JSON list of C-alpha atoms in Angstrom, two decimals:
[
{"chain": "A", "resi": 1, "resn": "UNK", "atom": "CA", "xyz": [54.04, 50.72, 30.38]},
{"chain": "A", "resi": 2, "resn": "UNK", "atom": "CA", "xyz": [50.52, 49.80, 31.80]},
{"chain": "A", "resi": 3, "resn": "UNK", "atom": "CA", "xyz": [50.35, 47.73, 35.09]},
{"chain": "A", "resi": 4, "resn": "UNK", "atom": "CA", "xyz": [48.10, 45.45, 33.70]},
{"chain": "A", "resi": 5, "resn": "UNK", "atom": "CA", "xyz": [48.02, 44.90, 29.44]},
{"chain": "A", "resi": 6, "resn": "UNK", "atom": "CA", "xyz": [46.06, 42.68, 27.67]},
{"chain": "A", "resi": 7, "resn": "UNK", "atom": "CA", "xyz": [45.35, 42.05, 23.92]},
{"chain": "A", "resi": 8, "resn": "UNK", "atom": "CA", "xyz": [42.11, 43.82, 23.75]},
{"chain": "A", "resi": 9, "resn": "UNK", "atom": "CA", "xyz": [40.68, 41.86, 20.67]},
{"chain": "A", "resi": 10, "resn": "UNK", "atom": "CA", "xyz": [38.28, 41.23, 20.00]},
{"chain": "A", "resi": 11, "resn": "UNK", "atom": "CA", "xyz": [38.98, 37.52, 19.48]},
{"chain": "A", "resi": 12, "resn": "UNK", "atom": "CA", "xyz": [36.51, 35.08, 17.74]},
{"chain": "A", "resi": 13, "resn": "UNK", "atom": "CA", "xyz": [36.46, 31.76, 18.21]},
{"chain": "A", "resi": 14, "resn": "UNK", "atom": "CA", "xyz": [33.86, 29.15, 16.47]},
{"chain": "A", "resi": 15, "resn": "UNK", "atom": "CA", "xyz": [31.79, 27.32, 19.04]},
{"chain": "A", "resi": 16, "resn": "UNK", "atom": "CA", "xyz": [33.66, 24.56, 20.71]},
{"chain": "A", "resi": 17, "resn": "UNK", "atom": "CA", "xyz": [36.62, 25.69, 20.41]},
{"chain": "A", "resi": 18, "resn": "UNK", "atom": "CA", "xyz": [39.30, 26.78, 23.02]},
{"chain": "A", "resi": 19, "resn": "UNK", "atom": "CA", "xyz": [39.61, 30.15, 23.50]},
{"chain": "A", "resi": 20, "resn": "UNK", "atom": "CA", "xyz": [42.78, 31.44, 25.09]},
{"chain": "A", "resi": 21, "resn": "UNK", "atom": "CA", "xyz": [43.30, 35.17, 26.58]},
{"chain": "A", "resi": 22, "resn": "UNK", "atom": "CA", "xyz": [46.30, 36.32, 28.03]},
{"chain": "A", "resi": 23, "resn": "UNK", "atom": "CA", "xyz": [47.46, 38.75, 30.47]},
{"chain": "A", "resi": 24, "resn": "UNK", "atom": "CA", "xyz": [51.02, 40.41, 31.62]},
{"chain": "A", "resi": 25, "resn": "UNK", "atom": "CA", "xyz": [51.80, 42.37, 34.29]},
{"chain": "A", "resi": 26, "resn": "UNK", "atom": "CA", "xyz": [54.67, 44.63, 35.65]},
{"chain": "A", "resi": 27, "resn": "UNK", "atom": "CA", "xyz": [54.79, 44.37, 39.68]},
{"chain": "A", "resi": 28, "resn": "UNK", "atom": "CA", "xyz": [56.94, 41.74, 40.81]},
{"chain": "A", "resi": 29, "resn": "UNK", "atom": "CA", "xyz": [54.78, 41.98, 44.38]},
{"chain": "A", "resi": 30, "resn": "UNK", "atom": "CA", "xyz": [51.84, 41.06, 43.05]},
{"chain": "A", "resi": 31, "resn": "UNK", "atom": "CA", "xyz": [50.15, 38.07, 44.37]},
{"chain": "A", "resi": 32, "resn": "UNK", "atom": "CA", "xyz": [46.85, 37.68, 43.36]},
{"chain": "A", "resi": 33, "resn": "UNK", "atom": "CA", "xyz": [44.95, 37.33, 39.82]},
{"chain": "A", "resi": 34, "resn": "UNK", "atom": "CA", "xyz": [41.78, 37.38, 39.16]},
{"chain": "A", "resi": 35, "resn": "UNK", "atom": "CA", "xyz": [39.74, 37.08, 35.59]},
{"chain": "A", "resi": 36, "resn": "UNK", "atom": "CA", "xyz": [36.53, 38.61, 35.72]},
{"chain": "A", "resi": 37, "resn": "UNK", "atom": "CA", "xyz": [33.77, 38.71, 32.47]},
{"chain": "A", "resi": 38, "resn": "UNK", "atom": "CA", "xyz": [31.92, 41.54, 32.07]},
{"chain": "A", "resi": 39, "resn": "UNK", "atom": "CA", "xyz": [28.51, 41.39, 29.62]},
{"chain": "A", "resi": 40, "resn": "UNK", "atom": "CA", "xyz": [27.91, 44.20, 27.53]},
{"chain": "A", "resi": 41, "resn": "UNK", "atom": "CA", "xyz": [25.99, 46.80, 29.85]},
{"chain": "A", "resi": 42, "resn": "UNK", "atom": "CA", "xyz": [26.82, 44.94, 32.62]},
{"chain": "A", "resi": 43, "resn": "UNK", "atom": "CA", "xyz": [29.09, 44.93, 35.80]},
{"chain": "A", "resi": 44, "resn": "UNK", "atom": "CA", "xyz": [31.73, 42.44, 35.83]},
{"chain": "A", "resi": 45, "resn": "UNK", "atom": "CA", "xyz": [31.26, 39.27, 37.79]},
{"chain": "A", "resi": 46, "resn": "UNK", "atom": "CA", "xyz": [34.36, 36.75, 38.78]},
{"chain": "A", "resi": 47, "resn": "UNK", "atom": "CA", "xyz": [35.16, 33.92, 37.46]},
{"chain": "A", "resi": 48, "resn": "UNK", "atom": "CA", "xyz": [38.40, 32.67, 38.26]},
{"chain": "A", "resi": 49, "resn": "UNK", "atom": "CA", "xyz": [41.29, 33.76, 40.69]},
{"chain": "A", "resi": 50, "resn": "UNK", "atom": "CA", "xyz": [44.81, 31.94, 41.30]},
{"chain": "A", "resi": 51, "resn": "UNK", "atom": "CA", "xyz": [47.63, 32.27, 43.76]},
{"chain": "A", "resi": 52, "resn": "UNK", "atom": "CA", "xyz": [49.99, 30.16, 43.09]},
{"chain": "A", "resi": 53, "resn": "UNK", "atom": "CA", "xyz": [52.30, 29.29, 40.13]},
{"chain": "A", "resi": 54, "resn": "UNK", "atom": "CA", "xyz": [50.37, 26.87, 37.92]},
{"chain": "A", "resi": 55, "resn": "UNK", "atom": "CA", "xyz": [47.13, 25.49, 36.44]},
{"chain": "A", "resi": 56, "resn": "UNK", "atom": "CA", "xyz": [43.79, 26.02, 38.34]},
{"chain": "A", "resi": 57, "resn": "UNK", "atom": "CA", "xyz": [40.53, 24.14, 36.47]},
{"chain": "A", "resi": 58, "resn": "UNK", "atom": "CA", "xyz": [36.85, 25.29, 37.49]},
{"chain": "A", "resi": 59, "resn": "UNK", "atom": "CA", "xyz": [34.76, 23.50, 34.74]},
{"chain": "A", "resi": 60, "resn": "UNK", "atom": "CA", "xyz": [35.14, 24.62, 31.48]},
{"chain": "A", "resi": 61, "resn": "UNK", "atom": "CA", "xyz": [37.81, 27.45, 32.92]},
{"chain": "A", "resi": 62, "resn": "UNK", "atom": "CA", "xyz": [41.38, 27.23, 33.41]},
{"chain": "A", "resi": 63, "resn": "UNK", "atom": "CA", "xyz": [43.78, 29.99, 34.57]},
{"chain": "A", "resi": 64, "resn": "UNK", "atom": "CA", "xyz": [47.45, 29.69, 34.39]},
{"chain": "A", "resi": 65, "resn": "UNK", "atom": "CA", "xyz": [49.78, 31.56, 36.06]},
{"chain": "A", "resi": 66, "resn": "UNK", "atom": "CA", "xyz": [53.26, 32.07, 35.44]},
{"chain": "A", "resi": 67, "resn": "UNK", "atom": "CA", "xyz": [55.07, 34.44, 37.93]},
{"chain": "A", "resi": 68, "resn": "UNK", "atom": "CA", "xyz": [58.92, 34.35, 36.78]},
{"chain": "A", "resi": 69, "resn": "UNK", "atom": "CA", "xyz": [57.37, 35.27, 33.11]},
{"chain": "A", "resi": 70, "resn": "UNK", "atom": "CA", "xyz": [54.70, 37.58, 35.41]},
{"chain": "A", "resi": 71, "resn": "UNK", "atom": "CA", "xyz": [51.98, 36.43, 32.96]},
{"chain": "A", "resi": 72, "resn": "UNK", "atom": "CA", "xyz": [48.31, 35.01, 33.45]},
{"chain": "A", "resi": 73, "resn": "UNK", "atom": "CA", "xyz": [46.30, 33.20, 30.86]},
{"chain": "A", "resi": 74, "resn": "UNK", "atom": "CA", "xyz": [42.52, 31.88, 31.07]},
{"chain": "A", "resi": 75, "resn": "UNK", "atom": "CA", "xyz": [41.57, 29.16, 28.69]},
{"chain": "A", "resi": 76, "resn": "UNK", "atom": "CA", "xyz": [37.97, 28.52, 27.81]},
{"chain": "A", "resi": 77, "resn": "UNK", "atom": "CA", "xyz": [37.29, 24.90, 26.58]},
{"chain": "A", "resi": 78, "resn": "UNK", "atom": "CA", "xyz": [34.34, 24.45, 24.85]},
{"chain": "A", "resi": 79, "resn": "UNK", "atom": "CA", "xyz": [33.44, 27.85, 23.99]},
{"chain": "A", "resi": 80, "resn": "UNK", "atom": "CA", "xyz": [29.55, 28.61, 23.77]},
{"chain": "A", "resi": 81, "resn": "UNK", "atom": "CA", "xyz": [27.88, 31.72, 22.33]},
{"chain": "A", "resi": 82, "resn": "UNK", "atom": "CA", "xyz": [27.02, 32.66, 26.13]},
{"chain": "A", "resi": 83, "resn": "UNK", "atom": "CA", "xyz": [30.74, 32.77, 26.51]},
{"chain": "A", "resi": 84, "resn": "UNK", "atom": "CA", "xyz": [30.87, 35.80, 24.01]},
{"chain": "A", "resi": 85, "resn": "UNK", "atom": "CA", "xyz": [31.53, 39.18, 26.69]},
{"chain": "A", "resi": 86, "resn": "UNK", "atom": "CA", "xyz": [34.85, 41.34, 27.22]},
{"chain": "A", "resi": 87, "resn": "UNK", "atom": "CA", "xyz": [37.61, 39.72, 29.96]},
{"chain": "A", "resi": 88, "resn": "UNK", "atom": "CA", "xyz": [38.99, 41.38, 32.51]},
{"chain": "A", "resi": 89, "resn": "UNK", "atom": "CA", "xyz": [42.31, 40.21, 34.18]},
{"chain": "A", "resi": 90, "resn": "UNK", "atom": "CA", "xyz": [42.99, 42.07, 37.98]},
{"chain": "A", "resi": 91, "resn": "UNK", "atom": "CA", "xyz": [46.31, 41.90, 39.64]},
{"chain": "A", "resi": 92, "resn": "UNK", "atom": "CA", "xyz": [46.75, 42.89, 43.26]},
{"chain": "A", "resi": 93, "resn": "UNK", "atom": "CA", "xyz": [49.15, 43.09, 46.03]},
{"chain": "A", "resi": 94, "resn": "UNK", "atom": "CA", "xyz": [46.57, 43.05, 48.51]},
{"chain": "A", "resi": 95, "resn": "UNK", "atom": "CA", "xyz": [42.69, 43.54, 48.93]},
{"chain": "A", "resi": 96, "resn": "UNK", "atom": "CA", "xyz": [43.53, 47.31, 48.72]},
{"chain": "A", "resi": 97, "resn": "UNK", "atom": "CA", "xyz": [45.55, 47.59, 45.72]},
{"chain": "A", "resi": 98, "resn": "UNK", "atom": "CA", "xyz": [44.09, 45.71, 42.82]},
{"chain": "A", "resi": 99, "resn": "UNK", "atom": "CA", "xyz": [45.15, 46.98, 38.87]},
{"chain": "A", "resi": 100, "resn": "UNK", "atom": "CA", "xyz": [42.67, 45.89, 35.82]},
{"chain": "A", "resi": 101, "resn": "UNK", "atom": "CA", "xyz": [43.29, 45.49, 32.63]},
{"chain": "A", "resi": 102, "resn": "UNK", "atom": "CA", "xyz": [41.55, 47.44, 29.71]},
{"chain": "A", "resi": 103, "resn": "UNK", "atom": "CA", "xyz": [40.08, 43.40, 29.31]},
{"chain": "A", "resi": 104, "resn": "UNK", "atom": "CA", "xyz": [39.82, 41.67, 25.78]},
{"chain": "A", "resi": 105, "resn": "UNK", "atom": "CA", "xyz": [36.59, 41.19, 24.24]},
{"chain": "A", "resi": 106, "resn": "UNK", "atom": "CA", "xyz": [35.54, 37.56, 23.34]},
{"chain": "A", "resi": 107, "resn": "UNK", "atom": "CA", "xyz": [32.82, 36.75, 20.76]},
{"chain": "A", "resi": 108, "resn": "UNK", "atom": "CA", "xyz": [31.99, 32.99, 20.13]},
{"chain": "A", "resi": 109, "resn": "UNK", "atom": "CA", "xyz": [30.38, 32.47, 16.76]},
{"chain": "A", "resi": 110, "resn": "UNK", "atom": "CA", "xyz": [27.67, 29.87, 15.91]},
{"chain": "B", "resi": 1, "resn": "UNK", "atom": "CA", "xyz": [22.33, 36.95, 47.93]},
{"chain": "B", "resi": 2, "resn": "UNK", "atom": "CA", "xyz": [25.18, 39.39, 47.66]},
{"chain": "B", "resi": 3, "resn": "UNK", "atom": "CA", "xyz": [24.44, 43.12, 46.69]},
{"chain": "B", "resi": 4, "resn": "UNK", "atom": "CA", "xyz": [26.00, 46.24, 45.33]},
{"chain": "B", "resi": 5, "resn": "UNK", "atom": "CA", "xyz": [23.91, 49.09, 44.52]},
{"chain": "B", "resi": 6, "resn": "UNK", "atom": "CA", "xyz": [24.24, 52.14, 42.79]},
{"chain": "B", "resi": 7, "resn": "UNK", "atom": "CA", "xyz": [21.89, 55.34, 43.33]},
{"chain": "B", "resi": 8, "resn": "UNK", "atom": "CA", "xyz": [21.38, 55.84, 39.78]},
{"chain": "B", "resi": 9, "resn": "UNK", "atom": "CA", "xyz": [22.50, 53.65, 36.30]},
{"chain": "B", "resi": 10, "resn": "UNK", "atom": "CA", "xyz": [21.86, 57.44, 33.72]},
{"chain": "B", "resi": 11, "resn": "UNK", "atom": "CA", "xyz": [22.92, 60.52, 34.47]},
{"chain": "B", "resi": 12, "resn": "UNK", "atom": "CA", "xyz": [23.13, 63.75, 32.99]},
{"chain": "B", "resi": 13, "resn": "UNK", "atom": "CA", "xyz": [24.66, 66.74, 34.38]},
{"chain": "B", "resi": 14, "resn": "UNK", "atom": "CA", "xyz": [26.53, 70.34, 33.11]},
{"chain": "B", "resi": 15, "resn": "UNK", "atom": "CA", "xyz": [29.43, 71.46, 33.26]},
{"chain": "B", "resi": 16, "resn": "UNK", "atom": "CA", "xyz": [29.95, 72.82, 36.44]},
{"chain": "B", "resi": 17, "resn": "UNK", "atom": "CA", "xyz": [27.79, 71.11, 38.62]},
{"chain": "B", "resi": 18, "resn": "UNK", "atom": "CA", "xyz": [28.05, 68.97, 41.56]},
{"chain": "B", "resi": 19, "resn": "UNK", "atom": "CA", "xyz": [27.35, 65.79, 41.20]},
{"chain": "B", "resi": 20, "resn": "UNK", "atom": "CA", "xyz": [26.77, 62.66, 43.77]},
{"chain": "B", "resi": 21, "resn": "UNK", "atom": "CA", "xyz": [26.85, 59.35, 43.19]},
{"chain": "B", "resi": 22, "resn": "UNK", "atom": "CA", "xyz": [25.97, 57.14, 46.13]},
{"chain": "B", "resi": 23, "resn": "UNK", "atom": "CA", "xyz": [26.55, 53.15, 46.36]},
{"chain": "B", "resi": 24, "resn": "UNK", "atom": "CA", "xyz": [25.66, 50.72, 49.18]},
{"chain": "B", "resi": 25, "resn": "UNK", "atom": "CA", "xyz": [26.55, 47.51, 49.60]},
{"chain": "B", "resi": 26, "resn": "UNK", "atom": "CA", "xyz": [24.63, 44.92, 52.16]},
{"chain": "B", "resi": 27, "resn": "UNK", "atom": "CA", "xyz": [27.62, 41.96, 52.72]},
{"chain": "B", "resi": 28, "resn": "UNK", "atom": "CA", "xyz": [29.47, 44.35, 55.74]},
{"chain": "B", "resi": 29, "resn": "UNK", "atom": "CA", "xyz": [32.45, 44.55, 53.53]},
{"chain": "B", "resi": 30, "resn": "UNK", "atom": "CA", "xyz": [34.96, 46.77, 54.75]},
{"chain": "B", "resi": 31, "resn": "UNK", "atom": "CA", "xyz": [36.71, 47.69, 51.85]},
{"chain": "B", "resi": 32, "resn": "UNK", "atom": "CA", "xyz": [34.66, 49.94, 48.78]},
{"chain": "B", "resi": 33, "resn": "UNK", "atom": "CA", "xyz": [36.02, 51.26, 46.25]},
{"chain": "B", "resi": 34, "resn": "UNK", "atom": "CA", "xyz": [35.06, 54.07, 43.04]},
{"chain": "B", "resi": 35, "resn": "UNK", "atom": "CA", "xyz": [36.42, 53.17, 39.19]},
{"chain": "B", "resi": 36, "resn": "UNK", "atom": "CA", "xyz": [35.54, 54.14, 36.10]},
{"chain": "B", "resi": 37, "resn": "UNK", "atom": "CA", "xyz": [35.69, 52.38, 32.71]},
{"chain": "B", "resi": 38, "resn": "UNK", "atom": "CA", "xyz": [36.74, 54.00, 29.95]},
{"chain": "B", "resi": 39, "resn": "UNK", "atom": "CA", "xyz": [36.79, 52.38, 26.18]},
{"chain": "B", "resi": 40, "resn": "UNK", "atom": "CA", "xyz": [40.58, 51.09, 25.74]},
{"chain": "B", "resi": 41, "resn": "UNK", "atom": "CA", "xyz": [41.03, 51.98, 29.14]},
{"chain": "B", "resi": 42, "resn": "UNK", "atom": "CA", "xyz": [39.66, 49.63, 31.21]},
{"chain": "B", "resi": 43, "resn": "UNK", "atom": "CA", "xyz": [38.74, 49.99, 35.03]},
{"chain": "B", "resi": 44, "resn": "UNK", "atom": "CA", "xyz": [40.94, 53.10, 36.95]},
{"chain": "B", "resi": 45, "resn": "UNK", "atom": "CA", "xyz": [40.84, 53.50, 40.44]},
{"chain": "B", "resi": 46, "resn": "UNK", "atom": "CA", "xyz": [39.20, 56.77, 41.68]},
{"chain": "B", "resi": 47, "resn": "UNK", "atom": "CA", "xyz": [39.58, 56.16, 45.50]},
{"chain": "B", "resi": 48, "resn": "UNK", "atom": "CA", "xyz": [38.98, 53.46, 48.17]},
{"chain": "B", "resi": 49, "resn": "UNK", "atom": "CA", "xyz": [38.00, 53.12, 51.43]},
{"chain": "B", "resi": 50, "resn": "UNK", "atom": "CA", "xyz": [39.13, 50.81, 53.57]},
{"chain": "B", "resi": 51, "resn": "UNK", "atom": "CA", "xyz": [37.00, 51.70, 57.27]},
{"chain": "B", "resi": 52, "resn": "UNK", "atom": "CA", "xyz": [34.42, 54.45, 57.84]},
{"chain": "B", "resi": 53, "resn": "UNK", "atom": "CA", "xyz": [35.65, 57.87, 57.70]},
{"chain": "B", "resi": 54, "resn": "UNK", "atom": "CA", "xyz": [39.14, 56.43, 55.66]},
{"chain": "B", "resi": 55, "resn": "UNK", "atom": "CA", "xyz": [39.82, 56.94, 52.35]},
{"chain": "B", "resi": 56, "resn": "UNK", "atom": "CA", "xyz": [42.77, 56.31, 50.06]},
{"chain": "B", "resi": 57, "resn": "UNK", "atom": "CA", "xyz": [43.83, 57.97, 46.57]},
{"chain": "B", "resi": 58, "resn": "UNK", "atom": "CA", "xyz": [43.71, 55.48, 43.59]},
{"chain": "B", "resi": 59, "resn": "UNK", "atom": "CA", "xyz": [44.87, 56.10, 40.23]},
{"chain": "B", "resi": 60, "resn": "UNK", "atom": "CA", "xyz": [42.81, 59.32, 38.94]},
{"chain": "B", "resi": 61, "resn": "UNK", "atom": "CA", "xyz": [41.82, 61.11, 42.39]},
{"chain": "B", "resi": 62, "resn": "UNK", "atom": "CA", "xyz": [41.83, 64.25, 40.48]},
{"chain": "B", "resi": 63, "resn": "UNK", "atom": "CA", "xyz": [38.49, 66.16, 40.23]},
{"chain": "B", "resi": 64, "resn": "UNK", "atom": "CA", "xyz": [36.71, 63.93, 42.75]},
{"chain": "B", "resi": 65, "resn": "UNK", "atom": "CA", "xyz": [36.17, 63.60, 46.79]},
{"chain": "B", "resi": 66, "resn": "UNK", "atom": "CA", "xyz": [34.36, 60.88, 48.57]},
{"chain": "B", "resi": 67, "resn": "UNK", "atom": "CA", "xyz": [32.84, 60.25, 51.76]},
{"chain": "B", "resi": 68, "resn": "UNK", "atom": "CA", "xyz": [32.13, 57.53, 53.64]},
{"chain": "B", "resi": 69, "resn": "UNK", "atom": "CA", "xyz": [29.86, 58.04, 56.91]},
{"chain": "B", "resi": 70, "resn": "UNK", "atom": "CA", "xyz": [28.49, 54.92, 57.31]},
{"chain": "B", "resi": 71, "resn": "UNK", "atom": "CA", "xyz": [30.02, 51.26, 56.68]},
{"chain": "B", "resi": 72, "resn": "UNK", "atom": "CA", "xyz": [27.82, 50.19, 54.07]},
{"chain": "B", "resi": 73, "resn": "UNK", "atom": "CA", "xyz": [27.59, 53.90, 51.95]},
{"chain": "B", "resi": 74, "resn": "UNK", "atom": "CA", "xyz": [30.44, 54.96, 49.66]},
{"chain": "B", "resi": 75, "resn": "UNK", "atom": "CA", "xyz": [29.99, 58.67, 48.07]},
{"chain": "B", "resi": 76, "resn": "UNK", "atom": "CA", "xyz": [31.44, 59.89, 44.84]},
{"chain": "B", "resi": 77, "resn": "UNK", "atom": "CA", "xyz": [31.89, 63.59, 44.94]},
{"chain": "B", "resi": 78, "resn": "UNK", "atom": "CA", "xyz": [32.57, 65.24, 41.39]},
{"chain": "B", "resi": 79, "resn": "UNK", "atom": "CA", "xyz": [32.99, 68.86, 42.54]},
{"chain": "B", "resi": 80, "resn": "UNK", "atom": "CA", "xyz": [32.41, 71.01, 39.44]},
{"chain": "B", "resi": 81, "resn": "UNK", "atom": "CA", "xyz": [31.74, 68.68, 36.68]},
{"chain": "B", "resi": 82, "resn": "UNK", "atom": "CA", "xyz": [33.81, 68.84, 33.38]},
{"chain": "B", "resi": 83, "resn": "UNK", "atom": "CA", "xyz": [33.28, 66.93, 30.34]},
{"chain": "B", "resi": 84, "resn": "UNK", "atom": "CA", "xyz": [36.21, 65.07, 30.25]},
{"chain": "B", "resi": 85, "resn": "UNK", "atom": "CA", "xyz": [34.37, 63.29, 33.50]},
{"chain": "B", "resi": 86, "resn": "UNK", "atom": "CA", "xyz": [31.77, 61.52, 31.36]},
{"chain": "B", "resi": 87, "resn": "UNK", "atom": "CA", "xyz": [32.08, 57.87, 31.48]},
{"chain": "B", "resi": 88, "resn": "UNK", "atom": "CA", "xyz": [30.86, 54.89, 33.26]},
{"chain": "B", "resi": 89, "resn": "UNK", "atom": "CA", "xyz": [31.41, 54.52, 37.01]},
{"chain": "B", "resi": 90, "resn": "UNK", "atom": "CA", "xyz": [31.63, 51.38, 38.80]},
{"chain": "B", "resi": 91, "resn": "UNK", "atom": "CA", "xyz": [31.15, 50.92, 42.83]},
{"chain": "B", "resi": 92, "resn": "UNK", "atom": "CA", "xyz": [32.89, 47.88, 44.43]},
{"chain": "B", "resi": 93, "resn": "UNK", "atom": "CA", "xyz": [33.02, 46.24, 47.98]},
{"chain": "B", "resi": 94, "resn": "UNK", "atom": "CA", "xyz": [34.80, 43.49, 49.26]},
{"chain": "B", "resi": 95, "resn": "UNK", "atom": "CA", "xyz": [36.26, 41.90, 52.79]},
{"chain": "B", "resi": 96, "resn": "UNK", "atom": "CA", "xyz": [39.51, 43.11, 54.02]},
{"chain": "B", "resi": 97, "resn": "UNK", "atom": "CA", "xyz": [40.05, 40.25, 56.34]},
{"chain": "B", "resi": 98, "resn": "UNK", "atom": "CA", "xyz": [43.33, 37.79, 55.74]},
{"chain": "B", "resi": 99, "resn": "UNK", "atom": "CA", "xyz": [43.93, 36.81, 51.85]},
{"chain": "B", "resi": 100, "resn": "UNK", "atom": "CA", "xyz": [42.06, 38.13, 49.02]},
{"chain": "B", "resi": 101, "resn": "UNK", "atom": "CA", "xyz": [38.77, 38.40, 48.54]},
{"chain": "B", "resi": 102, "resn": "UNK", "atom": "CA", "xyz": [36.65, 39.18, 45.54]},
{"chain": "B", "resi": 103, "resn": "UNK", "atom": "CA", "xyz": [35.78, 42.41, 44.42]},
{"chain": "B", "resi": 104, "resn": "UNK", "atom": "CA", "xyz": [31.90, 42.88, 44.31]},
{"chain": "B", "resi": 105, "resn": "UNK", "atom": "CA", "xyz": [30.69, 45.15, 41.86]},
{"chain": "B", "resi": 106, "resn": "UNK", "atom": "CA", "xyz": [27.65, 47.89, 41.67]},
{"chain": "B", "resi": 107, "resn": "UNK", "atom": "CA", "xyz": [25.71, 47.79, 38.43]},
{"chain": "B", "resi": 108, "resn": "UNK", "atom": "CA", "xyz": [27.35, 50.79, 37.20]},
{"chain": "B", "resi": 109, "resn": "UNK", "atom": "CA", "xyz": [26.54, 54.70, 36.47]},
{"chain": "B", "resi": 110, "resn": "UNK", "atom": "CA", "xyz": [26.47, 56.09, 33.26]},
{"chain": "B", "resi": 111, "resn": "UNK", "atom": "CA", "xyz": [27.19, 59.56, 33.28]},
{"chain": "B", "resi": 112, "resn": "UNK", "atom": "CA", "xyz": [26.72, 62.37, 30.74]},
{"chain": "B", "resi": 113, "resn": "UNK", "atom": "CA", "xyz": [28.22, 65.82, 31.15]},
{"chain": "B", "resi": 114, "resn": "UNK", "atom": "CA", "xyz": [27.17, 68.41, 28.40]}
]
């Protein structure tokens, strides 16, 4: 079993529409999560991270996090064609020991 | 600005050779750290550092070395290159302090080996 699985798409969405990608991981210790988008050809950048059980909003971003199901989401409201680029969830137990996922590629069509 | 670089983004190398890849970051992070990205496979941990002169195994140490002299340099050492070592490789830096930082990433290096 990976560390760190996500659905790896790709997932289209039309334009304004919510898109929603999830993530699951195995450690029980881990206590950070992170969603970082990566452009094709690029390095990823972050976007979101979350601590704590729950919903954090930044703009059109949301990440949920659900520890006793040990599963992250990040919803995208409003989905533009700029949004289109793969999605990469990170899980760590501390600044050392940080586990990505394979990511899941978004495309946003006109 | 914050920056990550990386001392090449192509590379193409036989079997058999040495190969460096150098990265240097200018934010005084403690931490760097060597992945590479692999279609379906997403980003594995080569090694980390954590202070000058430190280093710590990740995932897929096998085939590699590193070296770090200096705080803001992070080597990648592929000691005899094989094929099965082409992919992309990714440099990262980040703080070490209390919490979690971000992970700061190099622009990558594509490498060939033939």
């Amino acid at each position: 079993q990976k560390e760190v699985e996500q659905n790896s798409g790709p997932l289209s969405v039309p334009e304004g529409a919510i898109a929603s990608l999830n993530c699951t991981y195995s450690d029980r210790g881990s206590q950070s999560f992170f969603w970082y988008r990566q452009y094709s050809g690029k390095s990823p950048e972050l976007i979101m991270f979350i601590y704590s059980n729950g919903d954090k909003e930044d703009g059109r971003f949301t990440a949920q996090l659900n520890k006793a199901s040990q599963y992250v989401s990040l919803l995208i409201r409003d989905s533009q064609p700029s949004d289109s680029a793969t999605y990469l969830c990170a899980v760590g137990r501390n600044n050392n020991d940080m586990r990505f996922g394979a990511g899941t590629r978004l495309t946003v069509k006109p | 600005d914050v920056k990550v670089t990386q001392s090449s983004r192509y590379l193409v190398k036989r079997t058999g050779e040495k190969v460096f890849l150098e990265c240097v970051q200018d934010m005084d992070h403690e931490n760097m750290f060597w992945y590479r990205q692999d279609p379906g496979l997403g980003l594995r941990l080569i090694y980390f550092s954590y202070d000058v002169k430190m280093k710590e195994k990740g995932d897929i140490p096998e085939g590699y070395s590193v070296s770090r002299e200096k705080k803001e340099r992070f080597s990648l050492i592929l000691e005899s290159a094989s094929t099965n070592q082409t992919s992309m490789y990714l440099c990262a830096s980040s703080w070490r302090g209390q919490g979690f930082s971000e992970q700061y990433f190099g622009p990558g290096t594509r490498l060939t080996v033939t």
